[in-house]
Structure formats: structure tokens, C-alpha cells
CSV table of C-alpha atoms in Angstrom, one decimal:
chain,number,residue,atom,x,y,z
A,1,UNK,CA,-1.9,17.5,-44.3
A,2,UNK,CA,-2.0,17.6,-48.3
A,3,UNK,CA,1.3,18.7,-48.4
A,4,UNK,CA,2.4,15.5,-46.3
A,5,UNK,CA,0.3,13.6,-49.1
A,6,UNK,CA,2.3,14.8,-51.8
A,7,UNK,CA,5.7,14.1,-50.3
A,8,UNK,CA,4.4,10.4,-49.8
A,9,UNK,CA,6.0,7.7,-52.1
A,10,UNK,CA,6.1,3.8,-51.8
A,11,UNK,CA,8.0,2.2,-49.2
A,12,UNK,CA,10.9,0.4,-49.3
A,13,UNK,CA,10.2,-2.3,-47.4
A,14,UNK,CA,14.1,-3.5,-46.5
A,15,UNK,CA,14.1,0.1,-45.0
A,16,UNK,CA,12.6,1.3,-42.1
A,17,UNK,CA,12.8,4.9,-40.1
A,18,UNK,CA,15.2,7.3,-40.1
A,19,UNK,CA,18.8,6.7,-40.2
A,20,UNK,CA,19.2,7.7,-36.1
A,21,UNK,CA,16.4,8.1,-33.5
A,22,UNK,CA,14.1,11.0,-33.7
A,23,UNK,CA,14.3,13.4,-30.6
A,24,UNK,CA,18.1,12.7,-29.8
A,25,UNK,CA,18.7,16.3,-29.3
A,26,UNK,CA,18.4,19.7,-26.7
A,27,UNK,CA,18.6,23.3,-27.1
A,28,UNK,CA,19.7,26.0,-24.8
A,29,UNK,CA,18.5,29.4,-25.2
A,30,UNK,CA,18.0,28.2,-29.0
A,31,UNK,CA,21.3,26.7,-29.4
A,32,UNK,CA,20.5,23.5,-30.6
A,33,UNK,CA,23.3,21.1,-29.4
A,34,UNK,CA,22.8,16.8,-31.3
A,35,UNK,CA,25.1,13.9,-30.4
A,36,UNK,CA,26.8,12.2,-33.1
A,37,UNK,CA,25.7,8.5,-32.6
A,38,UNK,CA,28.2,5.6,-32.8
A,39,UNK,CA,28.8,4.5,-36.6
A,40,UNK,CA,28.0,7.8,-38.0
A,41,UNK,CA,30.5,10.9,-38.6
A,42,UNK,CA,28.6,14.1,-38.5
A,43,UNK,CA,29.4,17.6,-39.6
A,44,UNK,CA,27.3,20.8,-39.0
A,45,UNK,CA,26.9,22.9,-42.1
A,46,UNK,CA,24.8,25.7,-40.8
A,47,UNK,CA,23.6,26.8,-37.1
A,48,UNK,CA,21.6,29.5,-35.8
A,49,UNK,CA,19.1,30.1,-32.7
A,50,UNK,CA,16.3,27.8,-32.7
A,51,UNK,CA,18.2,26.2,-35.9
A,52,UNK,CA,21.0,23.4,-37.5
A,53,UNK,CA,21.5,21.8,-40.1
A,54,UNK,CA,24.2,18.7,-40.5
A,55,UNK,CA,25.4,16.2,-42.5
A,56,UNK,CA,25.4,12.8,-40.8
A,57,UNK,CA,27.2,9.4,-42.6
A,58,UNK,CA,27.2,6.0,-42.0
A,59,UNK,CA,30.8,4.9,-41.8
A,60,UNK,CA,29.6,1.5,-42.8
A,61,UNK,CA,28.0,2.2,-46.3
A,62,UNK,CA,29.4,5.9,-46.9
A,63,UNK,CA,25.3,6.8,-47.3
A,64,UNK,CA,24.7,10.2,-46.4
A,65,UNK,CA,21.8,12.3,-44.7
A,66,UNK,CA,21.0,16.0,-44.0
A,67,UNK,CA,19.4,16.3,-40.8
A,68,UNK,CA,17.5,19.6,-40.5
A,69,UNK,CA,16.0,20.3,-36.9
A,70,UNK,CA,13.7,23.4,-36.0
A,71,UNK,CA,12.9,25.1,-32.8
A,72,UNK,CA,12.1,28.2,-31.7
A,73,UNK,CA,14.6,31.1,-31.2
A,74,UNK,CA,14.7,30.9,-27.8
A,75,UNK,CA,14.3,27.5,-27.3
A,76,UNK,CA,14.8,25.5,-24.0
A,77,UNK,CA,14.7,22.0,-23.3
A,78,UNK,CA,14.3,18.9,-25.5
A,79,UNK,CA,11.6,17.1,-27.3
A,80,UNK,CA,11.0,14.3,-25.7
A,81,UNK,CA,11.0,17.1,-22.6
A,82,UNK,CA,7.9,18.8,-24.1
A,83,UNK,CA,9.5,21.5,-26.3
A,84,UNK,CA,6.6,24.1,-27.2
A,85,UNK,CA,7.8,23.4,-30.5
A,86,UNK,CA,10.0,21.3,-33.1
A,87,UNK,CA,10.8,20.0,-36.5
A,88,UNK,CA,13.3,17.7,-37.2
A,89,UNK,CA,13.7,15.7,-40.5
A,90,UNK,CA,16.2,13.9,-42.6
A,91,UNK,CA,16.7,13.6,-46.6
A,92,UNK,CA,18.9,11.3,-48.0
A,93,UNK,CA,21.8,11.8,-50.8
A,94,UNK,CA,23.1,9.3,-53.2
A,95,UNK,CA,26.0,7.7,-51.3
A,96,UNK,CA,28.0,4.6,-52.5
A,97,UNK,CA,29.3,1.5,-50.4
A,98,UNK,CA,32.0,2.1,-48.2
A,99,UNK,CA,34.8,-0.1,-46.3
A,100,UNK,CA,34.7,2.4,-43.4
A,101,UNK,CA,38.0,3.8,-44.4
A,102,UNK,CA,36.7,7.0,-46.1
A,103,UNK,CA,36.6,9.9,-44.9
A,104,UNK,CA,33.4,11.6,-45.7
A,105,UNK,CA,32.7,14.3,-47.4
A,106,UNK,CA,30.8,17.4,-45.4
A,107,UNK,CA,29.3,19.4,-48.4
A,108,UNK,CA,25.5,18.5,-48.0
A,109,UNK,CA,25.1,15.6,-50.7
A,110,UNK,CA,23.3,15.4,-53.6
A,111,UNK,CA,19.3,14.3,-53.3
A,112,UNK,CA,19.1,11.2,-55.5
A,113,UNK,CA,16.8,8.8,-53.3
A,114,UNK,CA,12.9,10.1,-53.1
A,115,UNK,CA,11.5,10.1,-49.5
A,116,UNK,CA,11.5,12.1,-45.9
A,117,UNK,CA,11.5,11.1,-42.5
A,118,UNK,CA,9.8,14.1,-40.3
A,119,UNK,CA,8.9,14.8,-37.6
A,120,UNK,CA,6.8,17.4,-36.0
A,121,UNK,CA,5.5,18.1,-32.8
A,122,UNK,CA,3.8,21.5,-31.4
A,123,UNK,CA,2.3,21.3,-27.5
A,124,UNK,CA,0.5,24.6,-26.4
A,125,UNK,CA,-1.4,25.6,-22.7
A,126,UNK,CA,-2.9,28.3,-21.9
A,127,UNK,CA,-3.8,28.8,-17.7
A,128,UNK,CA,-6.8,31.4,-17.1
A,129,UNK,CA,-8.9,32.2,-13.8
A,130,UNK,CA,-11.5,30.2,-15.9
A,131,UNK,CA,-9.9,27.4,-17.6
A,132,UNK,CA,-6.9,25.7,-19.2
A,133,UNK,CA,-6.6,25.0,-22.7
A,134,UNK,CA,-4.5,22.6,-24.6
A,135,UNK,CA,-3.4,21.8,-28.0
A,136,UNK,CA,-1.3,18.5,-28.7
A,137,UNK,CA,0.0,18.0,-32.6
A,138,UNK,CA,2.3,15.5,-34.1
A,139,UNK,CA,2.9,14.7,-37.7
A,140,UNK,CA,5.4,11.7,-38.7
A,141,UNK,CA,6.0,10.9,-42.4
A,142,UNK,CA,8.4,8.1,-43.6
A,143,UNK,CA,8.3,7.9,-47.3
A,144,UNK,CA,10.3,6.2,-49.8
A,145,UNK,CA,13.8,5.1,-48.1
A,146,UNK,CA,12.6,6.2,-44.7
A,147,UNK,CA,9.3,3.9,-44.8
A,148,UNK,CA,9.0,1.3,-42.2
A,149,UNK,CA,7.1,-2.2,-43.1
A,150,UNK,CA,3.4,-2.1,-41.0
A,151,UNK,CA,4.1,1.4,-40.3
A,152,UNK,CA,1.5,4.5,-42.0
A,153,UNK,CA,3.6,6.6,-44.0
A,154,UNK,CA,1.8,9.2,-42.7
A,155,UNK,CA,0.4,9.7,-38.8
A,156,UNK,CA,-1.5,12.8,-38.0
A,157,UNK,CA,-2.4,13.5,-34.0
A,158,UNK,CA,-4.1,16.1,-32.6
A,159,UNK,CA,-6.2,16.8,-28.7
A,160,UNK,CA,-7.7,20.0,-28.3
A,161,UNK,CA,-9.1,20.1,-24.9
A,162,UNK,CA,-10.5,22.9,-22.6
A,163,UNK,CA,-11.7,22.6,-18.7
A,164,UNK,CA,-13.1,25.4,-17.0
A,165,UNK,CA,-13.7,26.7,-13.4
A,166,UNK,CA,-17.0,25.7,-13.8
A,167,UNK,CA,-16.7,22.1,-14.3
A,168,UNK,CA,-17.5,22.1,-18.3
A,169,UNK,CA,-15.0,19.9,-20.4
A,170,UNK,CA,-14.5,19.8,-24.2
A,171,UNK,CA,-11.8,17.4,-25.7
A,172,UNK,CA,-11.6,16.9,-29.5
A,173,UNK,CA,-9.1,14.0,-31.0
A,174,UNK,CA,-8.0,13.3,-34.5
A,175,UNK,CA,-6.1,10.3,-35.4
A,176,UNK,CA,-5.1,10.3,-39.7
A,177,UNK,CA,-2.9,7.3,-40.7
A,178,UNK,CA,-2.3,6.8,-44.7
A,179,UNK,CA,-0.3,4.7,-47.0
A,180,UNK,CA,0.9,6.6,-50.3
A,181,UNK,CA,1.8,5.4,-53.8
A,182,UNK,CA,5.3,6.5,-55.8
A,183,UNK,CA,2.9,9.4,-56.9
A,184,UNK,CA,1.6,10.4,-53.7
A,185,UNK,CA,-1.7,9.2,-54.5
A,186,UNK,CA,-3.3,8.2,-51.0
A,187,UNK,CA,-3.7,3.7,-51.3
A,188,UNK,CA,-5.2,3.5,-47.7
A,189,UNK,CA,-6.6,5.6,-44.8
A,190,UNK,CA,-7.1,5.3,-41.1
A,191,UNK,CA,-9.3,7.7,-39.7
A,192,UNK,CA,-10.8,8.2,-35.8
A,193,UNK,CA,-12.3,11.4,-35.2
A,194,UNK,CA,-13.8,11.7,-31.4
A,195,UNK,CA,-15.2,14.9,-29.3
A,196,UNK,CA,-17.2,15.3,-26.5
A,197,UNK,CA,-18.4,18.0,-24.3
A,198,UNK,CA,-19.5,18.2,-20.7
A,199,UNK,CA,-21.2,20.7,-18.7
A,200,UNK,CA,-23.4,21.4,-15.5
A,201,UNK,CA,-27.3,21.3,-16.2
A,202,UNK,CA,-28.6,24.6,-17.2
A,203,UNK,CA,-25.3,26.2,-18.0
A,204,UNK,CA,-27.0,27.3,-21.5
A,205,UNK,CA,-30.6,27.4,-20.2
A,206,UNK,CA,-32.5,30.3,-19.2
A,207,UNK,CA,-35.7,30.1,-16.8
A,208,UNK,CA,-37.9,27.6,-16.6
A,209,UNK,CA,-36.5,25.8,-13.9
A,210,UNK,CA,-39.0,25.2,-11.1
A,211,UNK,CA,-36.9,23.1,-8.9
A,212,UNK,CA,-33.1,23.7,-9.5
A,213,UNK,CA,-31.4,22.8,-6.1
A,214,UNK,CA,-29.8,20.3,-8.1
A,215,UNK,CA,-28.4,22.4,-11.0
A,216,UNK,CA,-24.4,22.7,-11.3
A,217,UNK,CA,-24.3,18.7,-9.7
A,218,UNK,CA,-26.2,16.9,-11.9
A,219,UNK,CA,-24.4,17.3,-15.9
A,220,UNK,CA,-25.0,17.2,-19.4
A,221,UNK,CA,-23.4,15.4,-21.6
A,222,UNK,CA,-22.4,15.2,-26.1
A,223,UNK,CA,-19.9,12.9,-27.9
A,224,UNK,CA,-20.0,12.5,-31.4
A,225,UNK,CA,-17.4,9.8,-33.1
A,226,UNK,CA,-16.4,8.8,-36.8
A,227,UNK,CA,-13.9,5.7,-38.0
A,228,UNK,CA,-13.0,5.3,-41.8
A,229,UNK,CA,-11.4,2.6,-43.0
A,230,UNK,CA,-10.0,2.5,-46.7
A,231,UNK,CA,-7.8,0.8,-49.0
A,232,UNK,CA,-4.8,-1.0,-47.9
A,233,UNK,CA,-5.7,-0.3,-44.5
A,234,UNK,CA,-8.9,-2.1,-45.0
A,235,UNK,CA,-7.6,-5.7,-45.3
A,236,UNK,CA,-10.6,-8.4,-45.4
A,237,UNK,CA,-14.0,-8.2,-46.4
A,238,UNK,CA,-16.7,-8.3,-43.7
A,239,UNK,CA,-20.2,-6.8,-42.8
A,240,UNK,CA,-21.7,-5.3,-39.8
A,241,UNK,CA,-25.2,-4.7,-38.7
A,242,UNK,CA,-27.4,-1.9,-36.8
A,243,UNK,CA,-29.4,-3.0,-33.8
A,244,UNK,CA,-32.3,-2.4,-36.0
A,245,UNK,CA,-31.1,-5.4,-38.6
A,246,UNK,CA,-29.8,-3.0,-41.2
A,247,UNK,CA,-26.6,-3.6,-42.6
A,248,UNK,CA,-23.5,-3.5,-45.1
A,249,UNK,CA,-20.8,-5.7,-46.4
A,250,UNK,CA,-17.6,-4.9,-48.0
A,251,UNK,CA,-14.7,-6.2,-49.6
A,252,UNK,CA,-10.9,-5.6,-48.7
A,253,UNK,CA,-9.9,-2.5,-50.5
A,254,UNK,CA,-13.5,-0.8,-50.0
A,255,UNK,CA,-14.0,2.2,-48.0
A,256,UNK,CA,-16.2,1.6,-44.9
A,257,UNK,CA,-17.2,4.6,-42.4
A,258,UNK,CA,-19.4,4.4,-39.0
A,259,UNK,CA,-20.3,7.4,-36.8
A,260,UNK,CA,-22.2,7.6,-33.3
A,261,UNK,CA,-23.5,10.4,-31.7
A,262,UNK,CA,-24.8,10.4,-28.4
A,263,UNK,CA,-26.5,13.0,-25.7
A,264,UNK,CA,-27.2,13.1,-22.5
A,265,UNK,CA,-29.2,16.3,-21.3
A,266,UNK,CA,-31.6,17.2,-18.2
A,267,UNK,CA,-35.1,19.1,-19.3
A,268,UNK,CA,-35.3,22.2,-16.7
A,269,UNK,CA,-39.0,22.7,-17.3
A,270,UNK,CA,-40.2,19.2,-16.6
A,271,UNK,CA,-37.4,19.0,-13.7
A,272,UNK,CA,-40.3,19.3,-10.7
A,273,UNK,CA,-40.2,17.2,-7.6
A,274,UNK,CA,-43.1,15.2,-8.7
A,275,UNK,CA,-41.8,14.2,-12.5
A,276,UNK,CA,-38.7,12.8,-11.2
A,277,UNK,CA,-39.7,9.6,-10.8
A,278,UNK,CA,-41.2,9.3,-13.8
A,279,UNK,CA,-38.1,10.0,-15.7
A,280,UNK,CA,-38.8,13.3,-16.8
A,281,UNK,CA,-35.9,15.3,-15.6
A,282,UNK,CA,-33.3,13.4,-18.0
A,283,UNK,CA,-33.5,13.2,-21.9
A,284,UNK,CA,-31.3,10.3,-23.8
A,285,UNK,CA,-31.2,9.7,-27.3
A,286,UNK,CA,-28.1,8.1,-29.6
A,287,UNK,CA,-27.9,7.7,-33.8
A,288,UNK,CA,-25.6,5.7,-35.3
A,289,UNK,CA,-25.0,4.9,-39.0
A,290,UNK,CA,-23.2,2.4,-41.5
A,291,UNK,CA,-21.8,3.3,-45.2
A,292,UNK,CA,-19.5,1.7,-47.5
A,293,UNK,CA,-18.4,4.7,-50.1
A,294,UNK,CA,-16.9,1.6,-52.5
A,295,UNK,CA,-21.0,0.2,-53.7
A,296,UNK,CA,-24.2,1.5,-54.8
A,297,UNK,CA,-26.1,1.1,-51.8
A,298,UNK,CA,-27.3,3.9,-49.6
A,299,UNK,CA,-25.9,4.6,-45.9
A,300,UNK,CA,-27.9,2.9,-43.0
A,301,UNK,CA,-29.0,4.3,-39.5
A,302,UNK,CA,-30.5,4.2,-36.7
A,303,UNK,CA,-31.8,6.5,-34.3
A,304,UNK,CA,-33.2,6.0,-30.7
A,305,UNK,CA,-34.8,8.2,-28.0
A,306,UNK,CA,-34.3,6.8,-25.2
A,307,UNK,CA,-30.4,5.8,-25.2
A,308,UNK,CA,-27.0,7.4,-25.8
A,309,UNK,CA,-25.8,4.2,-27.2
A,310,UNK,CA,-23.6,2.7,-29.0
A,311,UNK,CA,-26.4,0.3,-29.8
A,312,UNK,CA,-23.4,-2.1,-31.0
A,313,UNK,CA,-20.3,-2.0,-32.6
A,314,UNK,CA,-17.9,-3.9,-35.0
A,315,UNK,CA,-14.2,-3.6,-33.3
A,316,UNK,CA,-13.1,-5.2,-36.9
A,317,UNK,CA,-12.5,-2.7,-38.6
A,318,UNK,CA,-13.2,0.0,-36.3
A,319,UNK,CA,-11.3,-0.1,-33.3
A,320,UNK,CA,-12.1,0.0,-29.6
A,321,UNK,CA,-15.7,1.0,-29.1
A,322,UNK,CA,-16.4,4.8,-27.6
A,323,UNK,CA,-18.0,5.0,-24.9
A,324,UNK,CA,-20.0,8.1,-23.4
A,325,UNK,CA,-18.8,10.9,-21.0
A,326,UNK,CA,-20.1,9.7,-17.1
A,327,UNK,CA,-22.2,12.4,-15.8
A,328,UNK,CA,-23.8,12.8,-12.4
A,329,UNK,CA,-27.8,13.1,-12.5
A,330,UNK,CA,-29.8,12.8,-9.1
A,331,UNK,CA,-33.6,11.3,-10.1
A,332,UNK,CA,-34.4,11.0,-6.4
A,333,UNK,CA,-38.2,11.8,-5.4
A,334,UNK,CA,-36.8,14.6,-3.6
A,335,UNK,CA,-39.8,13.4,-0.5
């Protein structure tokens, strides 16, 4: 992630993306194999398994590109296909106008205009007897002549996710998004982190359970979020309050951060017959907070004990509001 940072520069606003579609390629056994789109003449200047590198040139302005693209060795399928793995990115050289008549020249060209577009994507499962695991990644930079007007410069993905045989479930997102100056100095940031975990009641507890016909069908449930806003990707000033009537304000520019965390969990002590009615068999409590980094007052929070939450939430600037993991609980009498 730093290194995307320092390869960001300021975008070029009557330039957007990369000079052809990302993902217009295969491979076969590692032998990568890339269309030459309509406009462009294109030239391969080195090639080996899971590997090529080309020139590619607009016949309409003579502006070159070297297009690099990265799979594995024995590499089957295509991107857009789910490739395991792949890199693909394009620098630009210092080409001049051209009438179309030109032929162009394949020696790679000489890097005169700052900026990258990239693109890179890695997709992993692993199958068990007792679970499947997956990690999702993509990272797309656009810098400099590649940047794209309302677009990040830089967007980081990631899932991590795991579900087992015995119905417990774990997922963990990450979204970064950030604009970057000429010196790579970061001028806004987008950031949603979000995980939650799932799991029958009692999976973790040992004894104390006096009435557990109901354990592994009623569940337990955690989910903690965080949303940053900063910069350029904070737009207008605003303010936003707790349930509790605490609050901040901020100005456009500022950096403004929320996080939640909420749980759900059943007590296996106090889980007799006779306590379930009054609510003793299922333990809620949520805390949420408030904190512009940009002034010189403190964070806020609030904490409850007898709700997950989100109390409330502020969709402006902080996107869609989370909400918590269903879970099945049975409070019947049990008569």
C-alpha cells in the first residue's frame, strides 16, 4: 500500500484510464496470448510463461505505451475468468502527434510522462473437511496521465472470509480509496473497514450449562466497523450526533472517523428453563464513537448494555449504515 502512495501523482483531468481496457487478455499453460485493439499497432518485445511485455501505439497520435502483464507460470484462464493471479500495467513514453501514416517504432519508448495504470488482482480458496477459506485482493492505481476525473487514484479491496462445518462464519472487508498530490503526498482518504464473526452458542464455553438442548441452534454474534473520511474526499462541512446528544462538527477538508461495535452472545450459566423469560439467556451491548482528527476536541462515545446498535448513523459522510449478523436465539419458556 505505501508503495502505491508513492507512485501517486496529480491527475490529469482531460485523461482518464488506461490507454485499452484492463483484463483484455488469456493465458494457456502460461502463454499469455493479448489482442491488439482497433487503432493501436502492437508489438511484443519480450514473452515468457506466465509473462509479456509489448509495446502498444495509437496510430492516431503516435503516443506509445508498454504494457507489462503477470501471471503465474502455469497460468490458465483469464482475469475476468478468475485467474488465481495477475498483474497487468501500462507506462507511458513521450510520443509526438501523428497523421496515422507512421509506422511506429517497436523499441520500448522512452518514460517521459509521470504516472501508472495497474492493476492487480489475487483470488485464493482453500476447501477442507472443516471449512472453506477465501481471500479476494484488488489494487488499481491511475496516476498522472492514466488518472480518471471522480475516480481514487488509488482503490485497495480485500474479503477474507472462512465458514466452517460447524456453522461459524468470519468475513473481514477493507475498502482504501486515496487521491495523491505530484509528490505522492496522500490529499484525501476513503476508508471502510468491516468484520464480523458468527458461531453456535458455547462453541468457546466450557461447563456451566444447565440446560443446553438448545446449544449449536441458537448463535452468537460480533461485528466491529470503522469509516474515515479525509481531505478531498471529505467535501462539505457537517456534524453528527450520538444517541446520547454528544457530537462533532467539521469542515470540508477535515478528517472525520466513526466506529461501531456490536455483540450479541448467549450466557450458558444463567441459560435455565426458568430465566428465559426474563431475558437472561441473551446478553446485547453496542459502543459507538465520533472523532474529527482535524480540531482540538476529544473523541465522543457511547456505550449501551442492552443493544447491539447502531444507535444512529450519518450516511453523509459515511456510507450505507452496517447492520448486525442475524442470529437464531430461542427465549421460549421451555413449559
Amino acid at each position: 500500500m505505501s508503495m502505491a502512495y508513492l507512485l501517486a501523482v496529480a491527475p490529469l483531468p482531460a485523461l482518464a484510464g488506461p490507454p485499452i481496457a484492463f483484463d483484455g487478455w488469456s493465458a494457456s499453460n502460461g502463454a499469455i496470448a493479448a489482442g491488439c485493439p482497433a487503432g493501436f499497432q502492437c508489438e511484443v518485445i519480450g514473452a515468457s510463461n506466465g509473462f509479456m511485455q509489448r509495446n502498444i501505439t495509437s496510430a492516431a497520435t503516435g503516443t506509445s505505451y508498454v504494457q507489462t502483464i503477470v501471471a503465474g507460470p502455469n497460468a490458465n484462464g483469464s482475469p475476468i475468468a478468475g485467474l488465481p493471479f495477475s498483474d497487468e500495467g501500462f507506462i507511458r513514453g513521450g510520443g509526438s502527434a501523428s497523421t496515422g501514416s507512421e509506422i511506429p517504432d517497436p523499441s520500448p519508448p522512452s518514460i517521459a510522462v509521470s504516472g501508472i495504470a495497474d492493476k492487480q488482482v489475487i483470488r485464493l480458496q482453500n476447501s477442507t473437511a472443516n471449512a472453506t477459506q477465501s481471500f479476494d485482493y484488488r489494487a488499481l492505481i491511475q496516476t498522472g496521465w492514466a488518472a480518471e476525473s471522480g475516480v481514487p487514484n488509488v482503490d485497495i479491496r480485500q474479503s477474507i472470509s472462512e465458514t466452517s462445518n460447524t456453522n461459524k462464519q468470519f468475513e473481514a472487508t477493507t475498502l482504501i480509496q486515496s487521491n495523491n498530490d505530484v509528490n505522492g503526498n496522500q490529499t484525501g482518504l476513503r476508508l471502510d473497514y468491516e468484520t464480523y464473526f458468527v458461531q453456535p452458542q458455547g462453541s468457546d464455553q466450557r461447563g456451566g450449562i444447565e440446560d443446553a438442548e438448545n446449544q449449536g441452534n441458537n448463535q452468537e454474534a460480533n461485528m466491529v466497523v470503522l469509516r474515515q473520511r479525509s481531505g478531498d474526499m471529505l467535501t462539505s462541512s457537517g456534524s453528527a450526533s450520538l444517541a446520547n446528544g454528544r457530537s462533532i462538527s467539521w469542515q470540508a477538508g477535515d478528517s472525520v472517523a466513526t466506529t461501531w461495535f456490536g455483540q450479541r452472545m448467549s450466557l450458558g450459566g444463567d441459560c435455565k428453563r426458568e430465566n428465559r423469560p426474563r431475558m437472561r439467556c441473551q446478553m446485547q451491548h453496542g459502543f459507538q464513537s465520533l472523532d474529527n482528527a482535524s480540531d482540538n476536541s476529544q473523541q465522543v462515545s457511547e456505550m449501551r448494555p442492552s443493544t447491539n446498535g447502531p444507535f444512529t448513523w450519518w450516511s453523509n459522510p459515511f456510507g450505507p449504515q452496517p447492520v448486525m449478523p442475524a442470529t437464531r436465539f430461542d427465549n421460549s419458556s421451555g413449559d
